[in-house]
Coordinates of C-alpha atoms and ligand atoms in Angstrom, one line a residue:
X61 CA 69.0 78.4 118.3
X62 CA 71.1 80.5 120.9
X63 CA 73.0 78.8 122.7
X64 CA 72.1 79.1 126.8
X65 CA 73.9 82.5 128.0
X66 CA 75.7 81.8 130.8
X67 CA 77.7 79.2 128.7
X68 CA 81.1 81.3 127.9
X69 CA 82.8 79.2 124.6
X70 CA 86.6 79.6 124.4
X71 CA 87.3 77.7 120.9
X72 CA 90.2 75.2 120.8
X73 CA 90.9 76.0 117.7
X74 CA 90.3 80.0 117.1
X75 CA 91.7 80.4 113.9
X76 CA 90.7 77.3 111.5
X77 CA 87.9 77.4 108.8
X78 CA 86.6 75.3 106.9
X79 CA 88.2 72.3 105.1
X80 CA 88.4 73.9 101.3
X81 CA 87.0 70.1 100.3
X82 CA 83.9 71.2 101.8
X83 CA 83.6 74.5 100.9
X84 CA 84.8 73.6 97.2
X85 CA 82.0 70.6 96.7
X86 CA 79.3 72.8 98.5
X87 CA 80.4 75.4 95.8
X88 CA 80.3 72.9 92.8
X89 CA 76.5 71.8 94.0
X90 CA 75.2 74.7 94.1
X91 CA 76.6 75.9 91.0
X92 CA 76.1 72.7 88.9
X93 CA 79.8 72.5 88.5
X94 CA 81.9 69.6 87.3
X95 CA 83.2 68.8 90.6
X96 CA 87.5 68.0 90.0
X97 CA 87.7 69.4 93.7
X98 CA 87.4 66.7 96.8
X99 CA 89.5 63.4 95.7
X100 CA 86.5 61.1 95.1
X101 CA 85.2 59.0 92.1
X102 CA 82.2 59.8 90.3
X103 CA 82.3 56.3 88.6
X104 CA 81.0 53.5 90.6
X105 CA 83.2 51.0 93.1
X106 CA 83.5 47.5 91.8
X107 CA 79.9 45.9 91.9
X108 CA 80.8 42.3 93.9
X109 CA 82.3 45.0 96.3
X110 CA 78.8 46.2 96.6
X111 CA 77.3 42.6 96.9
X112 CA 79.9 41.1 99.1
X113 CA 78.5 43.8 101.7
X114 CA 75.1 42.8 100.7
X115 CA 75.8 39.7 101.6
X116 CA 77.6 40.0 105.1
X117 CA 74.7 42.3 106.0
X118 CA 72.4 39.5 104.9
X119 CA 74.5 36.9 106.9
X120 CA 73.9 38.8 110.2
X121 CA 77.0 40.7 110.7
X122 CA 75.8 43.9 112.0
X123 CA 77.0 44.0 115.0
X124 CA 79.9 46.0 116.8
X125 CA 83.2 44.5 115.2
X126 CA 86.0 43.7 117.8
X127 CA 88.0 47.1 119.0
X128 CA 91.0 46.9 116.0
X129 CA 89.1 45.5 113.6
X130 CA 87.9 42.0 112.2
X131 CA 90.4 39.2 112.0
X132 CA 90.2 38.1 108.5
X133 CA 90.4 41.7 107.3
X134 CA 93.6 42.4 109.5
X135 CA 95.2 39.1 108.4
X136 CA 94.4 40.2 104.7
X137 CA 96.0 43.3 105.0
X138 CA 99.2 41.9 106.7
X139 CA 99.3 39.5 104.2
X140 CA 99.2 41.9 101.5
X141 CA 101.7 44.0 103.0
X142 CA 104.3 41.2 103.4
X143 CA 103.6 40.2 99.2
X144 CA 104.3 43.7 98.3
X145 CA 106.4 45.6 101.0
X146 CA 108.2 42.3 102.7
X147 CA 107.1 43.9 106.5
X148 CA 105.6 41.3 108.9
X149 CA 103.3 42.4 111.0
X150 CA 101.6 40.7 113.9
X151 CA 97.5 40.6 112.3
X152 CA 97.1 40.2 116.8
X153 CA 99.0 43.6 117.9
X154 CA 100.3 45.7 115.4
X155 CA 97.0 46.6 113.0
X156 CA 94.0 48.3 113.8
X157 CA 91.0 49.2 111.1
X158 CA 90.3 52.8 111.8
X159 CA 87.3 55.4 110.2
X160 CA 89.4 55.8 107.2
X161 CA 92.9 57.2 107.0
X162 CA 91.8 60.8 108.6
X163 CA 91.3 58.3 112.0
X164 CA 94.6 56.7 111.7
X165 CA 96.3 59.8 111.4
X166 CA 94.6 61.6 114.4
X167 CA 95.3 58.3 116.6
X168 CA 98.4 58.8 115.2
X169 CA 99.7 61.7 116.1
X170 CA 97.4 61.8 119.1
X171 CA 98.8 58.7 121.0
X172 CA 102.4 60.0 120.2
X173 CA 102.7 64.3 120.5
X174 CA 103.2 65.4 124.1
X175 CA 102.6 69.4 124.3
X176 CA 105.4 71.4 123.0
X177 CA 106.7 68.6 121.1
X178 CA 108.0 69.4 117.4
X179 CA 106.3 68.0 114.2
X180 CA 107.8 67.7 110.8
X181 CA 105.4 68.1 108.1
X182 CA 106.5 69.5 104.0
X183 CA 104.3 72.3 102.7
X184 CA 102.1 72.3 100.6
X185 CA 100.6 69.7 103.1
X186 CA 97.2 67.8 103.6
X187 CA 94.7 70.0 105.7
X188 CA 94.0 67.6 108.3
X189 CA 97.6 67.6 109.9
X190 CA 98.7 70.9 111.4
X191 CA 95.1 71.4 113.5
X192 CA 95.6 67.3 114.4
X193 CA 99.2 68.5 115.8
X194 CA 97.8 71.6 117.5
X195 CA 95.1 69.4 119.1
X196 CA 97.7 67.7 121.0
X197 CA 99.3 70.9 122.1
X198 CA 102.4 69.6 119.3
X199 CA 104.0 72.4 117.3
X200 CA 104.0 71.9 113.4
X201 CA 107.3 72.8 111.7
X202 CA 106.8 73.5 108.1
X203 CA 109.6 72.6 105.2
X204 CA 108.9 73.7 101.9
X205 CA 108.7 71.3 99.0
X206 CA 111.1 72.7 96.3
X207 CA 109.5 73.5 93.3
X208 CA 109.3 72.8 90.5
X209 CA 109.2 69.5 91.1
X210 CA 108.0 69.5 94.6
X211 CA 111.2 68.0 96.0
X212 CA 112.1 67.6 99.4
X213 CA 115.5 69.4 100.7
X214 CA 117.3 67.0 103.2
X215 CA 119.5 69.5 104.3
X216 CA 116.5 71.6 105.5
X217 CA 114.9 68.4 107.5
X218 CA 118.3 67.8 108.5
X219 CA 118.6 71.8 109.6
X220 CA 115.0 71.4 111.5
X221 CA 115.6 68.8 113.4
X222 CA 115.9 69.1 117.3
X223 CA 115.8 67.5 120.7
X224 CA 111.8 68.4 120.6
X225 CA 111.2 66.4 117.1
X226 CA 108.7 63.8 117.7
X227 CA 107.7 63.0 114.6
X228 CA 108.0 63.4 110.9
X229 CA 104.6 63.1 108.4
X230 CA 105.7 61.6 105.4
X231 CA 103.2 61.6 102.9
X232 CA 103.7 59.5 99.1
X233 CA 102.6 59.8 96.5
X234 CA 102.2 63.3 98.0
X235 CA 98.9 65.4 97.8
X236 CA 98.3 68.1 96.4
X237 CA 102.0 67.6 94.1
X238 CA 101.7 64.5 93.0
X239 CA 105.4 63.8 94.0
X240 CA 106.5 60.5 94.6
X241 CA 109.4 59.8 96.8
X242 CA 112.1 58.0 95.1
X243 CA 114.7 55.7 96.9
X244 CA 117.2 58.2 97.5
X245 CA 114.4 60.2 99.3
X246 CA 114.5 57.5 101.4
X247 CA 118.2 56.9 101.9
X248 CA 118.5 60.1 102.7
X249 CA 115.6 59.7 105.8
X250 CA 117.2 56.3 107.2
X251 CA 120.2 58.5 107.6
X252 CA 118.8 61.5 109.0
X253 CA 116.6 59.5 111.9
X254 CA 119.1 56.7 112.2
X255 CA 120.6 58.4 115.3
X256 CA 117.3 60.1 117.0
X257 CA 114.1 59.0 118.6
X258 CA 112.1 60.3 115.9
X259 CA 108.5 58.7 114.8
X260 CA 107.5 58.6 111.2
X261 CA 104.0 58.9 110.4
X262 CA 103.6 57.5 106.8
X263 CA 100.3 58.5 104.9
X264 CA 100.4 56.5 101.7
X265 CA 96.6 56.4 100.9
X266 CA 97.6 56.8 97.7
X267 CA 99.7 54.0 97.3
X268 CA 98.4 52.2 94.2
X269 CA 97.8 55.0 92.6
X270 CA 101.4 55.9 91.0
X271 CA 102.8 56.1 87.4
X272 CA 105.5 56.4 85.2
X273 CA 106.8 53.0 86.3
X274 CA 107.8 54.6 89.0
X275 CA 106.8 52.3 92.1
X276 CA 105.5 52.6 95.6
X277 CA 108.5 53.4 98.4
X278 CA 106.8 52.5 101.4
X279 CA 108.2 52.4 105.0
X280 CA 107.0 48.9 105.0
X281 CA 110.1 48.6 102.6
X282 CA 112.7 49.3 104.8
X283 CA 112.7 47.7 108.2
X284 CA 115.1 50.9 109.8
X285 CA 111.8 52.7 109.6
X286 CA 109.4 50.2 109.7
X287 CA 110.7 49.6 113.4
X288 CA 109.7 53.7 114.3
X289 CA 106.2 53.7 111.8
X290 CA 103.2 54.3 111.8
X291 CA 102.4 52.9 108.4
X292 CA 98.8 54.6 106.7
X293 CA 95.9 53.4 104.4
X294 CA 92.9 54.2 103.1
X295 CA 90.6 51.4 101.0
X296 CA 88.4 54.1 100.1
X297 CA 91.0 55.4 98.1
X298 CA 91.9 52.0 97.1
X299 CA 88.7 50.5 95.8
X300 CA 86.7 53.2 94.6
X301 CA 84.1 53.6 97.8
X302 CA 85.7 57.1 99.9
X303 CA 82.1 56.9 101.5
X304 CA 82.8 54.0 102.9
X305 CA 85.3 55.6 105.0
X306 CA 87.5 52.4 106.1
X307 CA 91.0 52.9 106.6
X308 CA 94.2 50.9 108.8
X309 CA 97.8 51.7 110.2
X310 CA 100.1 49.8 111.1
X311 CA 103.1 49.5 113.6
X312 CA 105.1 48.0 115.7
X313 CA 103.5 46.5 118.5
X314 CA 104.4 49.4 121.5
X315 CA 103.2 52.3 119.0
X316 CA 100.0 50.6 118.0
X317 CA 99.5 49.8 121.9
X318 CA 99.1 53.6 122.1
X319 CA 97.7 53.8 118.9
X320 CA 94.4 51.5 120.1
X321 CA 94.3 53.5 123.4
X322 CA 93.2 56.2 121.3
X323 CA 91.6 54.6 118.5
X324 CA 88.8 53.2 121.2
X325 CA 87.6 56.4 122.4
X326 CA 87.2 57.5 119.4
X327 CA 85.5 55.7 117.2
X328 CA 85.9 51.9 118.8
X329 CA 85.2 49.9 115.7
X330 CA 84.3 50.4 112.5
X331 CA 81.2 49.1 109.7
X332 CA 81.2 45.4 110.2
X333 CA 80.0 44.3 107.1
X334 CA 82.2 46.6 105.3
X335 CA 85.2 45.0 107.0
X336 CA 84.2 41.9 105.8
X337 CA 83.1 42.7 102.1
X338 CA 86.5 44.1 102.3
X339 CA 88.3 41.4 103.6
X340 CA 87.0 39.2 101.0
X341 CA 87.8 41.2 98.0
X342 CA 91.4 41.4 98.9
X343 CA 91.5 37.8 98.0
X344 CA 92.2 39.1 94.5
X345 CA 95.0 41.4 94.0
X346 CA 94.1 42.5 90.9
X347 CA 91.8 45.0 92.1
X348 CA 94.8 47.1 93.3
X349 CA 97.1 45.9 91.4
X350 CA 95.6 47.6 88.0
X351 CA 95.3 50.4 89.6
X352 CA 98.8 52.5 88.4
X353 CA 97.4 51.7 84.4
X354 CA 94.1 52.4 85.4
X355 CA 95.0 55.7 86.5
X356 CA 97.3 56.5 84.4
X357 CA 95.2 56.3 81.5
X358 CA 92.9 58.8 83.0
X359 CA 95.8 61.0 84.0
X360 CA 97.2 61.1 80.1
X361 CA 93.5 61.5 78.4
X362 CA 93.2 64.9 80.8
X363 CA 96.4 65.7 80.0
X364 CA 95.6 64.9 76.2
X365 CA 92.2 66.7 76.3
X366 CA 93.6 69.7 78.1
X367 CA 97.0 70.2 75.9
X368 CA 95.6 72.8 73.8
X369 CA 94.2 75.2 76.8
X370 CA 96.4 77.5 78.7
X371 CA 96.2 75.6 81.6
X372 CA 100.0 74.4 82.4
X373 CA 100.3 70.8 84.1
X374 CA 103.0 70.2 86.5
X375 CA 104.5 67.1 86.5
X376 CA 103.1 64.5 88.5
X377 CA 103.9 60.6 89.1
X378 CA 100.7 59.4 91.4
X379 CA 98.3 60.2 93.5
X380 CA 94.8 61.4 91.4
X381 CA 95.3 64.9 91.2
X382 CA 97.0 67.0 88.5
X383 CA 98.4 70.2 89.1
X384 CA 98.0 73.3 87.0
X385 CA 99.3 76.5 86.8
X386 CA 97.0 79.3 85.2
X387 CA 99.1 82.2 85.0
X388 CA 99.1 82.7 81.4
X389 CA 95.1 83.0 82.1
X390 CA 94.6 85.3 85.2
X391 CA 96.0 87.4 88.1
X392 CA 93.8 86.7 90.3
X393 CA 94.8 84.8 93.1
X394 CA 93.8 81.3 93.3
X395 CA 90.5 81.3 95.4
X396 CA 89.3 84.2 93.6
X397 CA 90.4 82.4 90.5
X398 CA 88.9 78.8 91.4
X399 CA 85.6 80.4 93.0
X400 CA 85.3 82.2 89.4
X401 CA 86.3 78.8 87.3
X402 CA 83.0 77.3 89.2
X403 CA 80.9 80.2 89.2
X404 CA 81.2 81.6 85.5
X405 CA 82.2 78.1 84.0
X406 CA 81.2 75.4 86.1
X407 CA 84.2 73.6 86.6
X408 CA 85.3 73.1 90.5
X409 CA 89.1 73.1 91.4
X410 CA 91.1 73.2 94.8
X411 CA 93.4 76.3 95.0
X412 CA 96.9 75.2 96.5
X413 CA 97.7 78.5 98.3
X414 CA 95.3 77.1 101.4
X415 CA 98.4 74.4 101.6
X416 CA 100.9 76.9 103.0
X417 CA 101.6 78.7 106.1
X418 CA 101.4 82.3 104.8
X419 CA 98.7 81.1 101.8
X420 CA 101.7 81.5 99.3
X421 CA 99.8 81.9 96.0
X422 CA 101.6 80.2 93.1
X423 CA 99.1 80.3 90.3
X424 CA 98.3 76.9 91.2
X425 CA 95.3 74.7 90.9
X426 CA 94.2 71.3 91.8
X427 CA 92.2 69.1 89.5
X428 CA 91.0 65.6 90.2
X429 CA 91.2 63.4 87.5
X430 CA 89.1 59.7 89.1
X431 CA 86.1 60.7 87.4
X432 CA 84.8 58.8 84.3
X433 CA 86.1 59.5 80.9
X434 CA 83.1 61.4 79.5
X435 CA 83.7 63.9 82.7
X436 CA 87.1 64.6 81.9
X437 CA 86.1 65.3 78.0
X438 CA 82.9 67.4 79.2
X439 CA 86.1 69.2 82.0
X440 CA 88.8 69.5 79.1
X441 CA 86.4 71.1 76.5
X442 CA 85.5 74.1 78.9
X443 CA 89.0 74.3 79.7
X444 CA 90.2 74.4 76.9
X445 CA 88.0 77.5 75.9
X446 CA 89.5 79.7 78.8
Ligands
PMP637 N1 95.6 61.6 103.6 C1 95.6 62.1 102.4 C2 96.8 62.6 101.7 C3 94.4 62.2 101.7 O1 94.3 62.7 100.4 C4 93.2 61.8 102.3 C5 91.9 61.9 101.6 N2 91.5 60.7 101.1 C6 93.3 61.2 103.6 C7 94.5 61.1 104.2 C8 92.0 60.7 104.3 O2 91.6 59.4 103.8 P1 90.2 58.8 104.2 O3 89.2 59.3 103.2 O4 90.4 57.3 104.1 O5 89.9 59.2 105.6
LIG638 N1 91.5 63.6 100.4 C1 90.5 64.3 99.6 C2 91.2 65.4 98.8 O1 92.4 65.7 98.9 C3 89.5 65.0 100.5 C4 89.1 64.3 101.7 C5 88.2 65.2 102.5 O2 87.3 65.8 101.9 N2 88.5 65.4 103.7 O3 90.5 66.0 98.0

């Protein structure tokens, strides 16, 4: 359809494509490739999750759920961030339910980036931040991670730091690295913001998901920054069901006052019945709490399976992705590289270079690994014959 002529569009937002999740899983459809692009399960979520919606739909809650979410999920959550992070917050003022994670980071950054304010972000990044800054008229400021181990340099945040820095995105276990931050990571923040008005933004969606006994430094840890957090989560990542798209932040109560300003016009509330399956199945911790060996195991039989290819994994401690470097394989960049792996032998990756400012190609490729063991074995062989 055309659109009417007299109607003159000036995009807000010029210059951005695409999300490469889309364009990646579109590719792997059409192509019949294993799809170890977009971060999702191809194993089922836990079937009582599945009935406990059943039956809060059957029960008659369909309706709208109240603005920040329903009580007994908010009080869960709190709960469970007390038992494993010791922060209190108030269930009342200080946590709202959101469409997933992507919503708590727009509101996020929304309610707090005046234009021409500064935000801190560490490259390779997630692809929904810099055009969620730029939306608010914010300018991102990029820091590279240092590789090989994806590293953050203090010094450099330390360096970038100004009278226009509103906020740093903090982001652990880190996608697409896999980089965990350890405690001297976050030593080394406490001192850097201890003196400034600086807001952290703390996207740990992936915060079961970590290995190598290494364990979960959340700002819900360390009440200097809990007091100036916004703390992020998805339970899509959490318990299997991304569809599902629920999500929560937290914060102290003036931030998530601003916070739910936001949240309201956007989305208002979220899947009512899903709030409460939810809500319910948090009443056993296991669930998450198996999650690091759960993982894990899937991370080492990929790792196992692949060992013999010429695919080069880069060390990672959480989050489900593994990194690889394929330059013993190819020149080719890594789009042309990835959009070939799916094409000519139906295996879908993420190519990292669309995670830097100036598409910095390191020979780098992203492979999910939360997909069922026979998926991985199907993956590895083909991989193993490049
Ligand atoms: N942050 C990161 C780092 C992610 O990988 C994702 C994707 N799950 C999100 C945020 C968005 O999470 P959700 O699917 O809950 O919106
Ligand atoms: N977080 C998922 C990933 O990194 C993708 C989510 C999305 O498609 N927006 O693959």
């Amino acid at each position: 359809m055309q659109i009417n002529e007299q109607i003159k569009l000036t995009s807000k937002q010029p210059d951005l494509k695409t999300s490469i999740f889309s364009i990646m899983s579109a590719l792997a459809a059409k192509e019949k490739a294993i799809n170890l692009s977009q971060g999702f399960p191809d194993f089922p979520c836990h079937p009582k999750l599945i009935e406990l919606m059943h039956r809060h739909m059957l029960k008659g809650n369909n309706q709208y759920a109240p603005m920040p979410g329903v009580a007994c999920l908010r009080e869960n959550l709190v709960q469970k961030t007390e038992n494993l992070y010791g922060a209190k917050y108030d269930p009342e003022s200080e946590i709202t339910i959101t469409s997933g994670a992507t919503e708590a980071l727009y509101a996020a950054i929304t309610a707090v980036v005046q234009p021409g304010d500064e935000v801190i972000i560490f490259e390779p990044w997630y692809d929904a931040y810099i055009p969620m800054i730029e939306y608010s008229g914010g300018k991102p400021v990029t820091i590279p991670l240092v590789l090989p181990d994806f590293r953050i340099d203090w010094q450099q945040v330390k360096h970038k730091i100004n009278t226009k820095t509103r906020a740093i995105i903090i982001n652990s276990p880190h996608n697409p690295t896999g980089a965990v931050l350890s405690e001297k990571d976050i030593q080394n923040l406490i001192q850097i913001v201890k003196t400034t008005d600086i807001i952290l933004i703390s996207d740990e969606v992936y915060e079961h998901i970590i290995f190598d006994g290494f364990y979960h430094q959340s700002l819900a840890r360390f009440p200097e920054l809990t007091e100036r957090s916004f703390v992020i989560s998805s339970l899509g990542k959490t318990f299997h069901a991304t569809g599902w798209k629920v999500g929560y932040c937290m914060a102290p109560f003036e931030l998530m006052k601003e916070f739910r300003k936001i949240h309201q016009f956007i989305t208002f509330s979220i899947n009512t019945p899903a709030q409460y399956a939810y809500a319910d199945f948090l009443k056993e911790p296991e669930h998450y709490l198996e999650l690091p060996g759960f993982y894990q195991q899937k991370r080492d039989l990929f790792l196992n399976l692949t060992k013999e290819s010429a695919f080069l994994p880069i060390e990672n401690h959480g989050t489900y992705f593994q990194l690889m470097t394929y330059s013993a394989i190819s020149d080719e960049n890594d789009i042309e590289f990835v959009r070939r792996l799916a094409i000519e032998h139906k295996i879908a990756a993420i190519p990292t270079s669309v995670f830097y400012r100036n598409g910095q190609d390191n020979k780098i490729i992203r492979f999910c690994f939360a997909k069922k063991n026979e998926t991985l074995e199907q993956a590895a062989e083909i991989l193993c014959r490049i």
